[in-house]
PDB file of C-alpha atoms and ligand atoms in Angstrom:
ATOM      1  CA  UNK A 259      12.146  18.464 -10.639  1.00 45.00           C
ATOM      2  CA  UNK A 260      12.125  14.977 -12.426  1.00 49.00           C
ATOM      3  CA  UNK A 261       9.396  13.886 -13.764  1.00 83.00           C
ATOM      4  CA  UNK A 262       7.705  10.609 -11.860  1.00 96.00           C
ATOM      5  CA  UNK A 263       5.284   9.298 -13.286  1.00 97.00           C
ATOM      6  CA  UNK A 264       2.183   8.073 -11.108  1.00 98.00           C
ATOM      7  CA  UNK A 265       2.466   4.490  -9.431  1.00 98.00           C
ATOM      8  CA  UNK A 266      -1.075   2.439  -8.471  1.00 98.00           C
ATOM      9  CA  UNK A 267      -0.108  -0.799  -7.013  1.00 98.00           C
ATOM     10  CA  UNK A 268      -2.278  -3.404  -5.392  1.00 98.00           C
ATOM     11  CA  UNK A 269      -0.984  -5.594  -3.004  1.00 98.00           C
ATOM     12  CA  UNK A 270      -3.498  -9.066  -2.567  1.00 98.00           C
ATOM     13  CA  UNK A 271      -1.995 -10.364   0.144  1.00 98.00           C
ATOM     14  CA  UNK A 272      -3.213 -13.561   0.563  1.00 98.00           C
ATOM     15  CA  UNK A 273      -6.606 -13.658  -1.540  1.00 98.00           C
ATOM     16  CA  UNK A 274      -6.447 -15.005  -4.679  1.00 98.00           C
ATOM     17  CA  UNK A 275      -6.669 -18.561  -6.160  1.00 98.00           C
ATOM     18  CA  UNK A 276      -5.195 -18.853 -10.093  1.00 98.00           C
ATOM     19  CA  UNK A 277      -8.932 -18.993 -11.259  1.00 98.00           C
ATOM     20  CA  UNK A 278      -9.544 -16.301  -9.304  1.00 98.00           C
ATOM     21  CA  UNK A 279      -6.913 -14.670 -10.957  1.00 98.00           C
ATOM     22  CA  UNK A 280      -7.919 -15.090 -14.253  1.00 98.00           C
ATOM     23  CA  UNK A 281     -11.246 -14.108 -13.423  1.00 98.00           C
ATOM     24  CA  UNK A 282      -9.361 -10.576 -12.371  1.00 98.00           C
ATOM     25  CA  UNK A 283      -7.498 -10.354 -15.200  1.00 98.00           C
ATOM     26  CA  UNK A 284     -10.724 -10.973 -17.335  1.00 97.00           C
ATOM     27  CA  UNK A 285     -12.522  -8.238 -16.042  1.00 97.00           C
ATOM     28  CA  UNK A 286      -9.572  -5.610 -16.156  1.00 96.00           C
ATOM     29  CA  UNK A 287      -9.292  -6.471 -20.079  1.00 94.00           C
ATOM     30  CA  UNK A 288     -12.696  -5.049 -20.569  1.00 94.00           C
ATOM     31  CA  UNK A 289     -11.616  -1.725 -19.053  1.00 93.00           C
ATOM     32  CA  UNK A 290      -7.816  -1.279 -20.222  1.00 91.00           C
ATOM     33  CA  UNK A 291      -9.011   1.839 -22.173  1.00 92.00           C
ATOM     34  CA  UNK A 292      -9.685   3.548 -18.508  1.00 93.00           C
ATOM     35  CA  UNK A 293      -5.777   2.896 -17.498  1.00 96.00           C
ATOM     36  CA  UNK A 294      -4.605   5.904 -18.254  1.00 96.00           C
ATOM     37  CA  UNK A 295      -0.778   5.605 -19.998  1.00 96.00           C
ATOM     38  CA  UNK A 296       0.261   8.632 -17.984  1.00 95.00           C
ATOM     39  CA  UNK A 297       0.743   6.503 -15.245  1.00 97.00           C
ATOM     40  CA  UNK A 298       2.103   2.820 -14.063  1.00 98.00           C
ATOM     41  CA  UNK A 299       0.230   0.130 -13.073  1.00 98.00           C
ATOM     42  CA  UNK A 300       0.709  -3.098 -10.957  1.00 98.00           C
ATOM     43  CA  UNK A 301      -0.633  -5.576  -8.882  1.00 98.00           C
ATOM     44  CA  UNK A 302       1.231  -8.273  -6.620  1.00 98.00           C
ATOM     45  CA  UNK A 303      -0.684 -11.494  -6.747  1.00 98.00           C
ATOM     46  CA  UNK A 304       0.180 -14.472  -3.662  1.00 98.00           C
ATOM     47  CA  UNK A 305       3.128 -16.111  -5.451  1.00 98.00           C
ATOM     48  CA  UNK A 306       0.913 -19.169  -7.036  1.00 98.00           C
ATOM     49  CA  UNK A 307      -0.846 -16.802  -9.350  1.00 98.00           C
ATOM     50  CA  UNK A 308       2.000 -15.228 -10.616  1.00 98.00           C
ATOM     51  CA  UNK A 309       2.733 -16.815 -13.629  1.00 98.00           C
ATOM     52  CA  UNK A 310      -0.752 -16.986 -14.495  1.00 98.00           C
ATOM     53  CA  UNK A 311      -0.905 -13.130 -14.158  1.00 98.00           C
ATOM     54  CA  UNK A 312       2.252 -12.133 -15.927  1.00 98.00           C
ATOM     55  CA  UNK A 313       0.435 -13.997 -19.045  1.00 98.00           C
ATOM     56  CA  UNK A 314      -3.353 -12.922 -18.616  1.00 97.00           C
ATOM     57  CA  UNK A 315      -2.954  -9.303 -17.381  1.00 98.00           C
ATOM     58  CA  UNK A 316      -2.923  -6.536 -19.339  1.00 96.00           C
ATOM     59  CA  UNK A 317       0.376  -5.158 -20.714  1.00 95.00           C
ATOM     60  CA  UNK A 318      -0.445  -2.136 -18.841  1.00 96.00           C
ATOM     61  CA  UNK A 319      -0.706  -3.675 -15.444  1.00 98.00           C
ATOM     62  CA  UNK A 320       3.007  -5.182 -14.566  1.00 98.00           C
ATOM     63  CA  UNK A 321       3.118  -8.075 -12.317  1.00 98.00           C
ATOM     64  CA  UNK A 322       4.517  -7.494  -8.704  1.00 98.00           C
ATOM     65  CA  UNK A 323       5.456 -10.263  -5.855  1.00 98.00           C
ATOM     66  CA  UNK A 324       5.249  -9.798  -1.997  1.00 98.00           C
ATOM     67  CA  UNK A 325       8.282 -10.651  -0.625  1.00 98.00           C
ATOM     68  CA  UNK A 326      11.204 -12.518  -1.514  1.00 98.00           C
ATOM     69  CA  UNK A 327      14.423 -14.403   0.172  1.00 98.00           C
ATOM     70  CA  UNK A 328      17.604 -12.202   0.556  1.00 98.00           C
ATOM     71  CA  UNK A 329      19.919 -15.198  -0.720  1.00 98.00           C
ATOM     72  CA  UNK A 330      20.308 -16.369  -4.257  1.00 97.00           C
ATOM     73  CA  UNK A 331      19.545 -20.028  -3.576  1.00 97.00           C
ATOM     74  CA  UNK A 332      19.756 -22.589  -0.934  1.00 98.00           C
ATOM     75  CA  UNK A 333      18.444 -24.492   2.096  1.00 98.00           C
ATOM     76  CA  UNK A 334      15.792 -22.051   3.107  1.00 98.00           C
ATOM     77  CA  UNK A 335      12.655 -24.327   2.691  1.00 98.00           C
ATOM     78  CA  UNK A 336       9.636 -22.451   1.482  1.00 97.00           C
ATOM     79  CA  UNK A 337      11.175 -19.766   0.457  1.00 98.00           C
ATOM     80  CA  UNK A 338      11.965 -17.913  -2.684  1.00 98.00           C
ATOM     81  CA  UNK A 339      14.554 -16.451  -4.502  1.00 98.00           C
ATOM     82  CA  UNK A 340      14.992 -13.089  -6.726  1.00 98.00           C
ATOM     83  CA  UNK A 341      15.994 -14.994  -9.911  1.00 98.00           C
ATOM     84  CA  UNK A 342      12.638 -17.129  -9.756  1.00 98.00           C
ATOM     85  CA  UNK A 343      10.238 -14.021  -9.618  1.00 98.00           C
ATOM     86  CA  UNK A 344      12.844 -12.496 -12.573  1.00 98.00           C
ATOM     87  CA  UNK A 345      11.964 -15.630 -14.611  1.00 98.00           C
ATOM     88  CA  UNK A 346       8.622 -15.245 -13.988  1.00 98.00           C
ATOM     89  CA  UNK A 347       8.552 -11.272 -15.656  1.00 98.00           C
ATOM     90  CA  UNK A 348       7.857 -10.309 -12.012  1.00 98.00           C
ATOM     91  CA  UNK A 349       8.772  -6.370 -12.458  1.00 98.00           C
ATOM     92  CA  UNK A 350       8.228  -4.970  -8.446  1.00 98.00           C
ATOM     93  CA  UNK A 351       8.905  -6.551  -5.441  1.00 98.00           C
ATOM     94  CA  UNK A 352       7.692  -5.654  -2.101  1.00 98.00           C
ATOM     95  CA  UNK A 353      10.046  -5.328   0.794  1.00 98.00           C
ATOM     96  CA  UNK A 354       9.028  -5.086   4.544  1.00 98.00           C
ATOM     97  CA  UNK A 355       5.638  -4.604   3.887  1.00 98.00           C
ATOM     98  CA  UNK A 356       4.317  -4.755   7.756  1.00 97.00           C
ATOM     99  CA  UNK A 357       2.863  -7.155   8.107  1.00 98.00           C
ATOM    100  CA  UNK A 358       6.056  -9.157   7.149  1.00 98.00           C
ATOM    101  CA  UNK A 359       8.145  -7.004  10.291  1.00 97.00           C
ATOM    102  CA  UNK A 360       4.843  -8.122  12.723  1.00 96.00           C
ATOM    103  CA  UNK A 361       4.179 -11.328  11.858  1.00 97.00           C
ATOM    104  CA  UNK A 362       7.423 -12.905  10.465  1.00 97.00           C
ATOM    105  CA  UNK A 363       9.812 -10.184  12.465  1.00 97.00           C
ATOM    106  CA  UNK A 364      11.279  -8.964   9.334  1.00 98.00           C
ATOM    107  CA  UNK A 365      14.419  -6.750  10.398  1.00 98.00           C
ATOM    108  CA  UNK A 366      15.312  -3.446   8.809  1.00 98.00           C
ATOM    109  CA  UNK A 367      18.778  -4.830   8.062  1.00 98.00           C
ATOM    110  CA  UNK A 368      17.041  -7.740   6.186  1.00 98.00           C
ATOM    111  CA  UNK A 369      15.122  -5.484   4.223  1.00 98.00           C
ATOM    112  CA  UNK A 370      18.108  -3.878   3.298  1.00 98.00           C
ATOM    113  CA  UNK A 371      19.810  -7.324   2.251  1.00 98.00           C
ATOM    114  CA  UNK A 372      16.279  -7.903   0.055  1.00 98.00           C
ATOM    115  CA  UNK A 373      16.625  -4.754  -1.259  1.00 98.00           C
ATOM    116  CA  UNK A 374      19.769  -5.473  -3.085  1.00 98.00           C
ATOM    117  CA  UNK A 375      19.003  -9.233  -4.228  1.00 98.00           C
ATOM    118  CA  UNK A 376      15.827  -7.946  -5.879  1.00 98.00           C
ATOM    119  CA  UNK A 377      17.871  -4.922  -7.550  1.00 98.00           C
ATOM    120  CA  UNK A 378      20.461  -7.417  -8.447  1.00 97.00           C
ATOM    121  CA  UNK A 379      18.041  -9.402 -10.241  1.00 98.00           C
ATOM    122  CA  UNK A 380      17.298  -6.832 -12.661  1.00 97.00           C
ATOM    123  CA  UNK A 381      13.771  -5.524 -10.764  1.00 98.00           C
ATOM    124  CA  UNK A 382      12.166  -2.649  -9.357  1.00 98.00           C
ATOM    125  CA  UNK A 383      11.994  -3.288  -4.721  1.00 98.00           C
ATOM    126  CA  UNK A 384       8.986  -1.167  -3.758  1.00 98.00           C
ATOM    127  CA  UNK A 385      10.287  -0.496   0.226  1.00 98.00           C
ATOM    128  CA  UNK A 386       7.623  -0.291   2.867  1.00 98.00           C
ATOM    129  CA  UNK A 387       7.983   2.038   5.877  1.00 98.00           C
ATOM    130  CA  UNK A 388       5.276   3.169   8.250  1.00 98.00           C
ATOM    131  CA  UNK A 389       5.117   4.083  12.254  1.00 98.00           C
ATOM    132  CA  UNK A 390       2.466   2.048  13.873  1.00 98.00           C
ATOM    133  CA  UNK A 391      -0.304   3.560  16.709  1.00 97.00           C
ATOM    134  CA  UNK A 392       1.841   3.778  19.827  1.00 98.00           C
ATOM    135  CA  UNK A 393       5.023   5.449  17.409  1.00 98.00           C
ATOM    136  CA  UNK A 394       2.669   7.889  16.310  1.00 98.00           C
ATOM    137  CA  UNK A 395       1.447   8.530  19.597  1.00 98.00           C
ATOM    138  CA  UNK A 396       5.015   8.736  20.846  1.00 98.00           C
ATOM    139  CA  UNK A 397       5.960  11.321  18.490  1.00 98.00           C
ATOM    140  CA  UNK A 398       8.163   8.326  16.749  1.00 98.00           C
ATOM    141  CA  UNK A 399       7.196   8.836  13.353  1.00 98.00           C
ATOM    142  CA  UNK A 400       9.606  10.545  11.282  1.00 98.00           C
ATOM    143  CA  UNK A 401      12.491   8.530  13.141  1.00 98.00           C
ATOM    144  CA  UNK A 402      10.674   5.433  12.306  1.00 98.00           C
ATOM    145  CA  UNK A 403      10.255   5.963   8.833  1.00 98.00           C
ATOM    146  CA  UNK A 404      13.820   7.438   9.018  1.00 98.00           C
ATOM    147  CA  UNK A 405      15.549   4.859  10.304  1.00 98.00           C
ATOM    148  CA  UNK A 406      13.377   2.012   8.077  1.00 98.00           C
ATOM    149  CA  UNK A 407      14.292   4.340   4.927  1.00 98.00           C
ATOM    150  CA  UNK A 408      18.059   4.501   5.879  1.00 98.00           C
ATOM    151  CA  UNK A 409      18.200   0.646   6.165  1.00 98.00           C
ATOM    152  CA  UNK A 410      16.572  -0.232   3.079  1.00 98.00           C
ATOM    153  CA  UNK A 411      18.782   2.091   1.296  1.00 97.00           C
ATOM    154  CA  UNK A 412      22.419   0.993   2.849  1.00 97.00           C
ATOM    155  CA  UNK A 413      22.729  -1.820   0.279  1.00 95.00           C
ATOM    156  CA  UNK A 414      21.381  -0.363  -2.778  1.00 95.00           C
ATOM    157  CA  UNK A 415      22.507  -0.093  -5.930  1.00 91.00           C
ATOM    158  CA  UNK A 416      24.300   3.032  -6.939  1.00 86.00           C
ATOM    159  CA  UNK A 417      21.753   4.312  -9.787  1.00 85.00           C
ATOM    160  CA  UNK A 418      19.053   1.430  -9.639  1.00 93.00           C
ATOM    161  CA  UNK A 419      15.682   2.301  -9.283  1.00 96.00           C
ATOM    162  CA  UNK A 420      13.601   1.679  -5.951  1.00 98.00           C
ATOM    163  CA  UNK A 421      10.046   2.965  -4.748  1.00 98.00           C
ATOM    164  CA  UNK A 422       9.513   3.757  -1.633  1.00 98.00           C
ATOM    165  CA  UNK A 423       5.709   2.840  -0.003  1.00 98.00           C
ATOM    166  CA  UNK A 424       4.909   4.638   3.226  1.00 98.00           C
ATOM    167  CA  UNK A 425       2.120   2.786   5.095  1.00 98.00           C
ATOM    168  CA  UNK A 426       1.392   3.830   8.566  1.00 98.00           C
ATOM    169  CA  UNK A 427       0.507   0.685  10.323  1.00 98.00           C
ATOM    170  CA  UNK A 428      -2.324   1.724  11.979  1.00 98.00           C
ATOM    171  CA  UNK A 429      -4.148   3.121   8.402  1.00 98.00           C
ATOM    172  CA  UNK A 430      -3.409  -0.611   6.873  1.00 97.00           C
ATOM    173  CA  UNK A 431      -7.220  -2.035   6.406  1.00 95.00           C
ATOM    174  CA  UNK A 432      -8.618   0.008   9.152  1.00 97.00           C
ATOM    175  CA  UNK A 433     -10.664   2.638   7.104  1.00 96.00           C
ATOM    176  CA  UNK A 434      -8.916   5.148   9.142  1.00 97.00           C
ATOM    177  CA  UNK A 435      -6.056   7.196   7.036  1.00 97.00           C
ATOM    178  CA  UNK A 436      -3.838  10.294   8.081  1.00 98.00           C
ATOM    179  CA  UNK A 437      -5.088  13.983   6.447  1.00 98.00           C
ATOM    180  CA  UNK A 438      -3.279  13.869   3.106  1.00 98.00           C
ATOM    181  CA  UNK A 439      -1.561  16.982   4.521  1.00 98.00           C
ATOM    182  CA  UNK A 440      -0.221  14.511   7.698  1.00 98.00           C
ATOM    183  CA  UNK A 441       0.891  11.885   5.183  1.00 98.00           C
ATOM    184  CA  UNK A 442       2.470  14.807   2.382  1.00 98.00           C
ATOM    185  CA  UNK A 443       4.708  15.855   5.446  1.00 98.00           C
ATOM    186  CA  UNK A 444       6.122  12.382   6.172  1.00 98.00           C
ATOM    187  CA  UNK A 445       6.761  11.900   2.748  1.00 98.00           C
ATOM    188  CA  UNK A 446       8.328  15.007   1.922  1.00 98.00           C
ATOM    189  CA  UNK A 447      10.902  14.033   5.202  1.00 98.00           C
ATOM    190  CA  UNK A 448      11.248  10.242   3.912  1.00 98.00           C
ATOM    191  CA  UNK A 449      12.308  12.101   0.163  1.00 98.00           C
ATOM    192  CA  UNK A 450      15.029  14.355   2.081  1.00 98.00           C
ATOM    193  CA  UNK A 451      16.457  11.105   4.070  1.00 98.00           C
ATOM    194  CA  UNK A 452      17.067   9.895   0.604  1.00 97.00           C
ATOM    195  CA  UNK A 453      18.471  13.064  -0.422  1.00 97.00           C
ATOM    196  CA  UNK A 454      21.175  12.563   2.359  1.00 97.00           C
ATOM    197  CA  UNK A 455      21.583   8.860   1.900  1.00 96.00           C
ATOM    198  CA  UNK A 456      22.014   9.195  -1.694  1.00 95.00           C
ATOM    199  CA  UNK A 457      21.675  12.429  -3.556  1.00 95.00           C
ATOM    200  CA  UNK A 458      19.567  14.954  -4.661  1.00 95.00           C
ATOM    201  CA  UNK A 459      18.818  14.277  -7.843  1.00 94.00           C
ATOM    202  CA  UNK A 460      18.073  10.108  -7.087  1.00 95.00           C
ATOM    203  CA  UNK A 461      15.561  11.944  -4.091  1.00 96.00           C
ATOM    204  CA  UNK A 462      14.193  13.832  -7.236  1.00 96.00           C
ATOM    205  CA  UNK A 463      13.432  10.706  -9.032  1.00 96.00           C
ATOM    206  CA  UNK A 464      11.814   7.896  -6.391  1.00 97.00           C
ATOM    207  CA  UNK A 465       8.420   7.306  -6.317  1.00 98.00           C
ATOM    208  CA  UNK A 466       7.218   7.360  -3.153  1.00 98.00           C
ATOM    209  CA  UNK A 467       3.663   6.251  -2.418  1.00 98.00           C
ATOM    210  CA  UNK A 468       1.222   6.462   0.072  1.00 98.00           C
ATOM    211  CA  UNK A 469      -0.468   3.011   1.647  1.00 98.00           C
ATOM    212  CA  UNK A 470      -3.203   2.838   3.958  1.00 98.00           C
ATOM    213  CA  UNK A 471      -7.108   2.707   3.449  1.00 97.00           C
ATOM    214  CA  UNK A 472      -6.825   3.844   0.342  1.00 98.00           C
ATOM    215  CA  UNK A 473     -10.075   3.798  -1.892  1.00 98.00           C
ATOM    216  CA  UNK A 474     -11.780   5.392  -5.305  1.00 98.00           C
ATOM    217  CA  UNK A 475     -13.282   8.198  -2.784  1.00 97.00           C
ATOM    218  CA  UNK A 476      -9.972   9.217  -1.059  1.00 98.00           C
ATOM    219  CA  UNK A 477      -7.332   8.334  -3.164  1.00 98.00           C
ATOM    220  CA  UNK A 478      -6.818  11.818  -5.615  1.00 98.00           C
ATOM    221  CA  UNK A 479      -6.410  13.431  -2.215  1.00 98.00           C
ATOM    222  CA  UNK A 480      -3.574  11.545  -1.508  1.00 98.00           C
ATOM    223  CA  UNK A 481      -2.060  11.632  -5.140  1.00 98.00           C
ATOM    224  CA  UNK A 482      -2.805  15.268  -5.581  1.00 97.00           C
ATOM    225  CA  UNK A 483      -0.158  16.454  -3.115  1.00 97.00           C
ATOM    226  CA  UNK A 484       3.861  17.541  -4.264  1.00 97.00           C
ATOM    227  CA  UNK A 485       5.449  14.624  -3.020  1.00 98.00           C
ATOM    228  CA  UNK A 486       3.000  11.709  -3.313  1.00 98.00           C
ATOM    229  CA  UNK A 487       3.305   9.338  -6.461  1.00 98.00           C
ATOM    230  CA  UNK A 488       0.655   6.742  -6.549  1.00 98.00           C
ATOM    231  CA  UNK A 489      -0.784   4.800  -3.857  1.00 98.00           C
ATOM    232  CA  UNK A 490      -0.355   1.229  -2.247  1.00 98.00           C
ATOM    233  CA  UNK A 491      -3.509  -0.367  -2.138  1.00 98.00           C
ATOM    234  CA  UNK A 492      -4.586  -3.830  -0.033  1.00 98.00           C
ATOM    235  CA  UNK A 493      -8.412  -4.241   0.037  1.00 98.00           C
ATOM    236  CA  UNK A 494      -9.439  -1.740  -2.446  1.00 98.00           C
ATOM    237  CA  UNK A 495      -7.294  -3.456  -5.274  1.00 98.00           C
ATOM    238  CA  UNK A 496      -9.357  -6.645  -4.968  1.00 98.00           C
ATOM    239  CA  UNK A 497     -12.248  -5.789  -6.815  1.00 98.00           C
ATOM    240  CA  UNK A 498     -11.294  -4.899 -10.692  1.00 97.00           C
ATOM    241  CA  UNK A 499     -14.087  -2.335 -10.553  1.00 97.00           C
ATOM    242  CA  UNK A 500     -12.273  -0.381  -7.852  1.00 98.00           C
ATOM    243  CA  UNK A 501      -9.049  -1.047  -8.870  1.00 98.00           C
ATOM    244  CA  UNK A 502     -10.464   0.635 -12.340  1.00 98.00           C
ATOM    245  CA  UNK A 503     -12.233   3.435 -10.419  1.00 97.00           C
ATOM    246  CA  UNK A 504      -8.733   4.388  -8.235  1.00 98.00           C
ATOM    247  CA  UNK A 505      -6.915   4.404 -11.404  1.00 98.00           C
ATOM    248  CA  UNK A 506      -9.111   6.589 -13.408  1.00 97.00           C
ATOM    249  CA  UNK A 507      -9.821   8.638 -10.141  1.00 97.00           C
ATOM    250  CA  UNK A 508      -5.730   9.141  -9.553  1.00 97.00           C
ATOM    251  CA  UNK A 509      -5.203  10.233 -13.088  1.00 95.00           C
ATOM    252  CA  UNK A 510      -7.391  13.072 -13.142  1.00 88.00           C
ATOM    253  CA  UNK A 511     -11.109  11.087 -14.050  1.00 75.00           C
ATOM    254  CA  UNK A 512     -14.706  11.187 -12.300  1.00 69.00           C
ATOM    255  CA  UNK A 513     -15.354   8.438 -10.278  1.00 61.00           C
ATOM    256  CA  UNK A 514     -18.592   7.241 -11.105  1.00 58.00           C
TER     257      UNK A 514
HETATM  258  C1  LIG B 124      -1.529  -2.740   2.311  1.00 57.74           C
HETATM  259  O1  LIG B 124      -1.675  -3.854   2.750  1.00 57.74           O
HETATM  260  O2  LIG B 124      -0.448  -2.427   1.777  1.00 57.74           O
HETATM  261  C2  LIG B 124      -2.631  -1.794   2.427  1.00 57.74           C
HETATM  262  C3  LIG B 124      -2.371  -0.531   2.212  1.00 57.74           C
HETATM  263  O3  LIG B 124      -3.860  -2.292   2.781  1.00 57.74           O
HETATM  264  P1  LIG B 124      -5.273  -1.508   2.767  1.00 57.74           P
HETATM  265  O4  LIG B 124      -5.323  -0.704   1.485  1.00 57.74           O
HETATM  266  O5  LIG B 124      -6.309  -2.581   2.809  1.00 57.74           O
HETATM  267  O6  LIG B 124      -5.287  -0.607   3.959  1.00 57.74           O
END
């Protein structure tokens, strides 16, 4: 079995002003000895603040970005392009995240397209899959993360690295989460669709995380089982106290 090393990544959405930001970043640099280096650490700031973060963050804590355009350049107003988040020392992007495929009908075969650009561009695309309530209640899920997994593989780059987030839509800032046992199983299936898309040893390698109401209290649970690398966190990752307390928690700490 490779060896992956754990992943906690927190996604901002849209909170964040620069000075808020900084204000972040201020408070995580009085706790950098609590970030573990057995694992990897990132957070994905609203575009504005990224340049601010990639300079004020700690060297520990890479800088991540929350979507990005398929094409290299062009007429595509308000949008932005791989190459500008490379400049930028942007190291993750996310891809699909759901709330892009709800609210700005982000297709599978676009996430796919994204998926390459950002490898391309020389970083890491963290892929989001996840069911949402009436899938799960249909008995949808593993042919919904299945078929999002298979798309956001089919333009990848032979060898290049990826992470794979699986989010069930209806765990994303509800406070409700599937049994870690429930979300182990998914992810163990989403790691053998790799395996057949691309081979066993890449399978071996992704990190795959789990997303969803994840917090300092629950998130070891998650992280402790085989196939689960590091968590995707929205609400919990605001705070640089409980972005502290998840990292020190999912590396084997107390939580205080
Ligand atoms: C997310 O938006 O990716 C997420 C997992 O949100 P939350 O942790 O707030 O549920």
């Amino acid at each position: 079995m490779a060896l992956r090393r754990p992943l906690l990544m927190g996604n901002w959405k849209m909170n964040k002003t620069v000075a808020e930001t900084r204000a972040f970043a201020e408070a995580l640099a009085r706790e950098t000895s609590a970030l573990d280096a057995s694992a990897d650490y990132a957070v994905c700031p609203p575009f504005t603040a990224l340049s601010l973060a990639k300079v004020v963050f700690p060297t520990r804590v890479a800088v991540g970005a929350q979507n990005v355009h398929e094409a290299a350049s062009g007429a595509f107003t308000g949008e932005i392009a791989a190459a500008m988040l490379k400049e930028l020392g942007v190291t993750y992007v996310l891809i699909g995240h759901s709330e892009r495929r709800q609210y700005f009908h982000e297709t599978d075969a676009a996430c796919g397209r994204k998926v390459a650009a950002v490898q391309a561009a020389g970083m890491i695309p963290v892929l989001c899959v996840g069911e949402n309530e009436a899938e799960r209640d249909a008995g949808e899920t593993e042919a919904v993360v299945e078929r999002q997994t298979e798309a956001g593989l089919a333009e990848a780059a032979e060898g290049s690295a990826i992470v794979i987030a699986y989010e069930p839509v209806w765990a994303i800032g509800t406070g409700k989460t599937p049994t870690p046992a429930d979300a182990e199983a998914v992810i163990a299936h989403i790691r053998a669709v790799v395996e057949r898309v691309k081979s066993v040893d890449f399978a071996a390698s992704v990190r795959i995380l789990y997303g969803g109401s994840v917090k300092p209290e629950n998130i070891r649970s998650f992280t402790d089982q085989p196939n689960i690398d590091g968590a995707l966190v929205g609400g919990a990752s605001l705070q640089p106290e409980s972005f502290v307390a998840m990292a020190v928690a999912m590396t084997g700490g107390e939580v205080e």
